[in-house]
Amino acid sequence: MHDGFTEMLLGLILAALPVLVLHPGIISIFVVFYILFLPPFLEGIRRKYIYPRIGYVKLSEDEPPKVTARLVATLVLIIVFVAAVIYSVAIGIIDQDLVYRWIPAAFGLIMWVPSVYLEEKSGQNRYYLFGALMTITGVAVALAPIADSNFVGFLYFVCWGLFFLALGLVKYALFVRRFPVVDLPEDVQDEL
């Protein structure tokens, strides 16, 4: 959690999100790339740049991932909120343009799920801050006097994408300074 790759990946995804939404054909290519090629690519990056610095430990996979009540409650609340908005648009209570304007705020609420998960996984309360700030800025850009509702989402996602990309790069630079490359015995290097 200290190497910055999670933040860099999130930044790239957020910055690319407006392009993916505008060109639906690219979404299928992105999903295939994300599912099939990203995990081995990230593992290769970690083998080359991270494991020589801190080592490698494979955790036991006997225990399924822990799903907590807070995580489930957060996800259920978000699903109910999104379903209510979709229903309101479908029956004409809410204008579609208004929905586009409030997508950043809804996405900020959705980001509470990974925030809760990362806090529980790492024990670092700062991950709550990301969920809170993304929700607050989502509401702020929705209320901003910007005429084009599509630009609201573009502005939100690109700015947060650049922020997380920069945060990841800074974390990686600090990680490299904090953990110099460790010379491993040859038998250990062969296993990597």
Tab-separated table of C-alpha atoms in Angstrom:
chain	number	residue	atom	x	y	z
A	1	MET	CA	0.000	0.000	0.000
A	2	HIS	CA	3.040	2.286	0.149
A	3	ASP	CA	4.386	1.949	-3.387
A	4	GLY	CA	1.877	4.347	-4.999
A	5	PHE	CA	0.761	1.984	-7.767
A	6	THR	CA	-2.833	1.837	-6.480
A	7	GLU	CA	-3.114	5.629	-6.632
A	8	MET	CA	-1.451	5.823	-10.071
A	9	LEU	CA	-3.823	3.196	-11.462
A	10	LEU	CA	-6.855	4.957	-9.975
A	11	GLY	CA	-5.619	8.259	-11.408
A	12	LEU	CA	-5.262	6.810	-14.900
A	13	ILE	CA	-8.724	5.249	-14.743
A	14	LEU	CA	-10.379	8.458	-13.489
A	15	ALA	CA	-8.611	10.608	-16.075
A	16	ALA	CA	-9.646	8.199	-18.857
A	17	LEU	CA	-13.245	7.860	-17.662
A	18	PRO	CA	-14.664	10.816	-19.659
A	19	VAL	CA	-13.177	9.393	-22.871
A	20	LEU	CA	-14.564	5.942	-22.068
A	21	VAL	CA	-18.048	7.341	-21.493
A	22	LEU	CA	-18.001	9.383	-24.722
A	23	HIS	CA	-16.854	6.400	-26.804
A	24	PRO	CA	-18.749	3.286	-25.674
A	25	GLY	CA	-16.762	1.009	-28.004
A	26	ILE	CA	-13.612	1.790	-26.068
A	27	ILE	CA	-15.241	0.591	-22.828
A	28	SER	CA	-15.268	-3.036	-23.994
A	29	ILE	CA	-11.601	-2.820	-24.996
A	30	PHE	CA	-10.782	-1.191	-21.656
A	31	VAL	CA	-12.657	-3.859	-19.658
A	32	VAL	CA	-10.899	-6.668	-21.544
A	33	PHE	CA	-7.526	-4.975	-21.015
A	34	TYR	CA	-8.294	-4.358	-17.345
A	35	ILE	CA	-9.411	-7.929	-16.603
A	36	LEU	CA	-6.984	-9.902	-18.775
A	37	PHE	CA	-3.821	-7.866	-19.109
A	38	LEU	CA	-3.618	-5.496	-16.166
A	39	PRO	CA	-3.029	-8.025	-13.339
A	40	PRO	CA	-0.046	-9.718	-15.050
A	41	PHE	CA	1.297	-6.322	-16.144
A	42	LEU	CA	1.132	-4.963	-12.584
A	43	GLU	CA	2.716	-8.142	-11.234
A	44	GLY	CA	5.581	-7.708	-13.710
A	45	ILE	CA	6.040	-4.084	-12.627
A	46	ARG	CA	6.048	-5.114	-8.971
A	47	ARG	CA	8.579	-7.896	-9.631
A	48	LYS	CA	10.906	-5.449	-11.312
A	49	TYR	CA	10.538	-2.356	-9.113
A	50	ILE	CA	8.929	-3.309	-5.784
A	51	TYR	CA	9.939	-6.830	-4.741
A	52	PRO	CA	13.702	-6.159	-5.015
A	53	ARG	CA	13.179	-3.393	-2.437
A	54	ILE	CA	10.922	-5.021	0.153
A	55	GLY	CA	10.770	-8.698	-0.778
A	56	TYR	CA	7.818	-10.869	-1.693
A	57	VAL	CA	5.453	-12.888	0.461
A	58	LYS	CA	2.542	-14.881	-0.888
A	59	LEU	CA	-0.333	-14.768	1.565
A	60	SER	CA	-2.414	-17.820	2.355
A	61	GLU	CA	-5.477	-18.076	0.163
A	62	ASP	CA	-7.313	-20.491	2.467
A	63	GLU	CA	-9.401	-17.737	4.004
A	64	PRO	CA	-11.930	-15.907	1.785
A	65	PRO	CA	-11.760	-12.099	1.732
A	66	LYS	CA	-13.398	-10.557	4.787
A	67	VAL	CA	-16.570	-8.621	3.994
A	68	THR	CA	-17.545	-6.408	6.899
A	69	ALA	CA	-20.929	-5.024	7.884
A	70	ARG	CA	-19.733	-1.441	7.243
A	71	LEU	CA	-18.685	-2.312	3.706
A	72	VAL	CA	-21.976	-4.081	2.935
A	73	ALA	CA	-24.035	-1.260	4.489
A	74	THR	CA	-22.157	1.354	2.471
A	75	LEU	CA	-22.665	-0.606	-0.750
A	76	VAL	CA	-26.393	-1.142	-0.058
A	77	LEU	CA	-26.954	2.573	0.618
A	78	ILE	CA	-25.215	3.493	-2.628
A	79	ILE	CA	-27.230	0.945	-4.628
A	80	VAL	CA	-30.506	2.265	-3.155
A	81	PHE	CA	-29.500	5.856	-3.956
A	82	VAL	CA	-28.506	5.043	-7.562
A	83	ALA	CA	-31.696	2.991	-8.081
A	84	ALA	CA	-33.820	5.898	-6.796
A	85	VAL	CA	-32.115	8.309	-9.200
A	86	ILE	CA	-32.527	5.947	-12.172
A	87	TYR	CA	-36.207	5.455	-11.316
A	88	SER	CA	-36.738	9.206	-10.975
A	89	VAL	CA	-35.201	9.826	-14.398
A	90	ALA	CA	-37.266	7.027	-15.947
A	91	ILE	CA	-40.583	8.415	-14.735
A	92	GLY	CA	-39.622	11.995	-15.566
A	93	ILE	CA	-39.260	13.484	-12.083
A	94	ILE	CA	-35.617	14.355	-12.660
A	95	ASP	CA	-34.207	15.861	-15.849
A	96	GLN	CA	-31.421	13.881	-17.517
A	97	ASP	CA	-29.273	17.017	-17.692
A	98	LEU	CA	-29.581	17.324	-13.919
A	99	VAL	CA	-28.388	13.729	-13.538
A	100	TYR	CA	-25.291	14.415	-15.639
A	101	ARG	CA	-24.550	17.399	-13.420
A	102	TRP	CA	-24.798	15.263	-10.247
A	103	ILE	CA	-22.854	12.234	-11.504
A	104	PRO	CA	-19.652	13.482	-9.801
A	105	ALA	CA	-21.429	13.675	-6.440
A	106	ALA	CA	-22.841	10.165	-6.925
A	107	PHE	CA	-19.389	8.911	-7.892
A	108	GLY	CA	-17.993	10.539	-4.756
A	109	LEU	CA	-20.519	8.548	-2.731
A	110	ILE	CA	-19.529	5.394	-4.595
A	111	MET	CA	-15.888	6.035	-3.670
A	112	TRP	CA	-16.834	5.495	-0.024
A	113	VAL	CA	-16.862	1.728	-0.714
A	114	PRO	CA	-13.166	1.521	-1.680
A	115	SER	CA	-12.379	4.053	1.058
A	116	VAL	CA	-13.940	1.818	3.720
A	117	TYR	CA	-12.277	-1.265	2.215
A	118	LEU	CA	-8.814	0.336	2.092
A	119	GLU	CA	-9.171	1.661	5.655
A	120	GLU	CA	-10.098	-1.790	6.928
A	121	LYS	CA	-7.290	-3.421	4.950
A	122	SER	CA	-4.572	-0.967	5.947
A	123	GLY	CA	-5.857	0.491	9.230
A	124	GLN	CA	-5.173	4.008	7.915
A	125	ASN	CA	-8.039	6.446	8.476
A	126	ARG	CA	-6.778	8.740	5.714
A	127	TYR	CA	-8.677	6.636	3.172
A	128	TYR	CA	-11.929	8.005	4.638
A	129	LEU	CA	-10.634	11.431	3.646
A	130	PHE	CA	-10.596	10.454	-0.044
A	131	GLY	CA	-14.235	9.342	0.046
A	132	ALA	CA	-15.243	12.517	1.878
A	133	LEU	CA	-13.283	14.873	-0.391
A	134	MET	CA	-14.508	13.184	-3.571
A	135	THR	CA	-18.112	13.519	-2.371
A	136	ILE	CA	-17.664	17.155	-1.293
A	137	THR	CA	-15.983	18.157	-4.567
A	138	GLY	CA	-18.658	16.251	-6.500
A	139	VAL	CA	-21.349	18.325	-4.819
A	140	ALA	CA	-19.296	21.502	-5.323
A	141	VAL	CA	-18.888	21.021	-9.082
A	142	ALA	CA	-22.571	20.049	-9.387
A	143	LEU	CA	-23.559	23.336	-7.750
A	144	ALA	CA	-21.000	25.372	-9.721
A	145	PRO	CA	-22.503	27.717	-12.323
A	146	ILE	CA	-21.149	25.763	-15.313
A	147	ALA	CA	-23.572	25.831	-18.242
A	148	ASP	CA	-22.582	22.517	-19.844
A	149	SER	CA	-23.478	19.588	-17.577
A	150	ASN	CA	-21.161	17.258	-19.532
A	151	PHE	CA	-18.196	19.503	-18.697
A	152	VAL	CA	-18.942	19.116	-14.973
A	153	GLY	CA	-18.165	15.407	-15.090
A	154	PHE	CA	-15.147	15.910	-17.346
A	155	LEU	CA	-13.700	18.504	-14.982
A	156	TYR	CA	-14.311	16.354	-11.901
A	157	PHE	CA	-12.872	13.116	-13.268
A	158	VAL	CA	-9.838	14.622	-14.982
A	159	CYS	CA	-8.895	16.730	-11.943
A	160	TRP	CA	-9.223	13.807	-9.541
A	161	GLY	CA	-7.389	11.556	-12.001
A	162	LEU	CA	-4.471	13.974	-12.187
A	163	PHE	CA	-4.491	14.329	-8.395
A	164	PHE	CA	-4.302	10.565	-7.800
A	165	LEU	CA	-1.694	10.151	-10.523
A	166	ALA	CA	0.487	12.836	-8.898
A	167	LEU	CA	-0.115	11.336	-5.437
A	168	GLY	CA	0.929	7.904	-6.706
A	169	LEU	CA	4.092	9.288	-8.303
A	170	VAL	CA	5.021	11.108	-5.088
A	171	LYS	CA	4.362	7.979	-3.015
A	172	TYR	CA	6.487	5.920	-5.408
A	173	ALA	CA	9.357	8.446	-5.235
A	174	LEU	CA	9.230	8.355	-1.428
A	175	PHE	CA	9.019	4.561	-1.494
A	176	VAL	CA	12.148	4.316	-3.684
A	177	ARG	CA	14.057	6.628	-1.332
A	178	ARG	CA	12.886	4.804	1.794
A	179	PHE	CA	13.556	1.283	0.511
A	180	PRO	CA	16.756	0.875	-1.515
A	181	VAL	CA	17.210	-2.206	-3.687
A	182	VAL	CA	18.160	-5.231	-1.606
A	183	ASP	CA	20.584	-7.747	-3.091
A	184	LEU	CA	18.875	-11.121	-2.893
A	185	PRO	CA	20.598	-14.512	-2.984
A	186	GLU	CA	20.454	-16.183	-6.405
A	187	ASP	CA	18.114	-18.996	-5.270
A	188	VAL	CA	15.554	-16.433	-4.058
A	189	GLN	CA	15.840	-14.401	-7.282
A	190	ASP	CA	15.121	-17.539	-9.314
A	191	GLU	CA	11.838	-18.055	-7.432
A	192	LEU	CA	10.699	-14.533	-8.291
